[in-house]
């Protein structure tokens, strides 16, 4: 079964606003990763947060991890039209397998 | 560094034909993973290979699907006697090590359409 599962959402926001999406998982993890997929393209690794970390920043991205609730959130600040994409969280299990959620579709309106 | 290269980008096959999808990992990467993405879905793990070895094929359908990663050349995902349900995007990822505290590098995928 999938270990990473986003709250299935389609977000539509204005450029400059913040976008927040959530992810929950079922079992213990070593890390949680977030990926972006532009329409018709492959996945791009955005950020990885380890199980012993609570918050991590990378540019306009902020990821939080709550292992007690088995959940993570991805915040994109000051969104841009180029941020329009689907965002997936994923966790590692077994033999380096990534388990992906179904993704959040984010549309940033210029 | 050209990244993970997949070809073809788009592949159309008639039902019953064979589909061959190729993946060249990043230079120096010896671990290759194949994932399948159905429309409006997340990616589902299929198989994990190292050079000349299948490490984990627990996500592969039992019939018609096979994968290899030879000593020389790209990794190949082969689908025999394709059916309409095989229509999907197939992504390959590679990694340098088995240290899972690094993100994976994905290719742009092969979009298979079975008509």
Tab-separated table of C-alpha atoms in Angstrom, chain A residues 19-84:
chain	number	residue	atom	x	y	z
A	19	UNK	CA	0.301	27.432	-1.237
A	20	UNK	CA	0.146	24.723	1.411
A	21	UNK	CA	-0.370	21.031	0.842
A	22	UNK	CA	-0.376	18.118	3.241
A	23	UNK	CA	0.724	14.524	3.204
A	24	UNK	CA	0.138	11.656	5.582
A	25	UNK	CA	1.824	8.313	5.797
A	26	UNK	CA	1.104	5.046	7.525
A	27	UNK	CA	4.285	3.522	8.880
A	28	UNK	CA	7.579	4.754	10.253
A	29	UNK	CA	9.861	6.429	7.743
A	30	UNK	CA	13.518	7.311	7.325
A	31	UNK	CA	12.709	10.409	5.359
A	32	UNK	CA	9.965	12.055	3.390
A	33	UNK	CA	10.547	13.577	-0.016
A	34	UNK	CA	8.606	16.043	-2.095
A	35	UNK	CA	8.617	16.088	-5.883
A	36	UNK	CA	7.163	18.400	-8.499
A	37	UNK	CA	5.799	17.280	-11.843
A	38	UNK	CA	5.004	19.743	-14.559
A	39	UNK	CA	2.337	18.668	-17.017
A	40	UNK	CA	3.619	15.901	-19.271
A	41	UNK	CA	7.080	15.888	-17.701
A	42	UNK	CA	9.092	13.838	-15.269
A	43	UNK	CA	9.454	14.377	-11.550
A	44	UNK	CA	11.850	16.850	-10.070
A	45	UNK	CA	13.118	16.319	-6.552
A	46	UNK	CA	12.390	19.376	-4.432
A	47	UNK	CA	13.316	18.659	-0.857
A	48	UNK	CA	13.931	15.824	1.568
A	49	UNK	CA	13.285	15.903	5.277
A	50	UNK	CA	14.711	13.244	7.555
A	51	UNK	CA	12.732	11.593	10.292
A	52	UNK	CA	14.734	13.390	12.990
A	53	UNK	CA	14.036	16.807	11.473
A	54	UNK	CA	10.937	18.878	12.132
A	55	UNK	CA	11.315	21.656	9.599
A	56	UNK	CA	13.428	22.367	6.583
A	57	UNK	CA	13.733	25.272	4.183
A	58	UNK	CA	14.940	25.492	0.622
A	59	UNK	CA	14.432	28.819	-1.102
A	60	UNK	CA	10.683	29.486	-1.159
A	61	UNK	CA	9.897	25.986	0.079
A	62	UNK	CA	9.244	25.042	3.662
A	63	UNK	CA	8.610	21.475	4.708
A	64	UNK	CA	7.462	20.317	8.102
A	65	UNK	CA	7.330	16.815	9.469
A	66	UNK	CA	5.310	15.587	12.430
A	67	UNK	CA	6.237	11.989	13.081
A	68	UNK	CA	3.745	11.695	15.934
A	69	UNK	CA	0.924	12.448	13.498
A	70	UNK	CA	2.666	10.799	10.567
A	71	UNK	CA	2.148	13.880	8.467
A	72	UNK	CA	4.093	16.442	6.493
A	73	UNK	CA	3.282	19.726	4.857
A	74	UNK	CA	4.837	21.629	1.981
A	75	UNK	CA	4.533	25.394	1.869
A	76	UNK	CA	5.411	27.385	-1.212
A	77	UNK	CA	5.723	31.057	-0.391
A	78	UNK	CA	5.209	33.952	-2.795
A	79	UNK	CA	3.984	31.638	-5.538
A	80	UNK	CA	4.765	32.246	-9.182
A	81	UNK	CA	3.036	31.128	-12.354
A	82	UNK	CA	5.955	28.747	-12.921
A	83	UNK	CA	4.998	26.905	-9.718
A	84	UNK	CA	1.915	25.543	-11.512
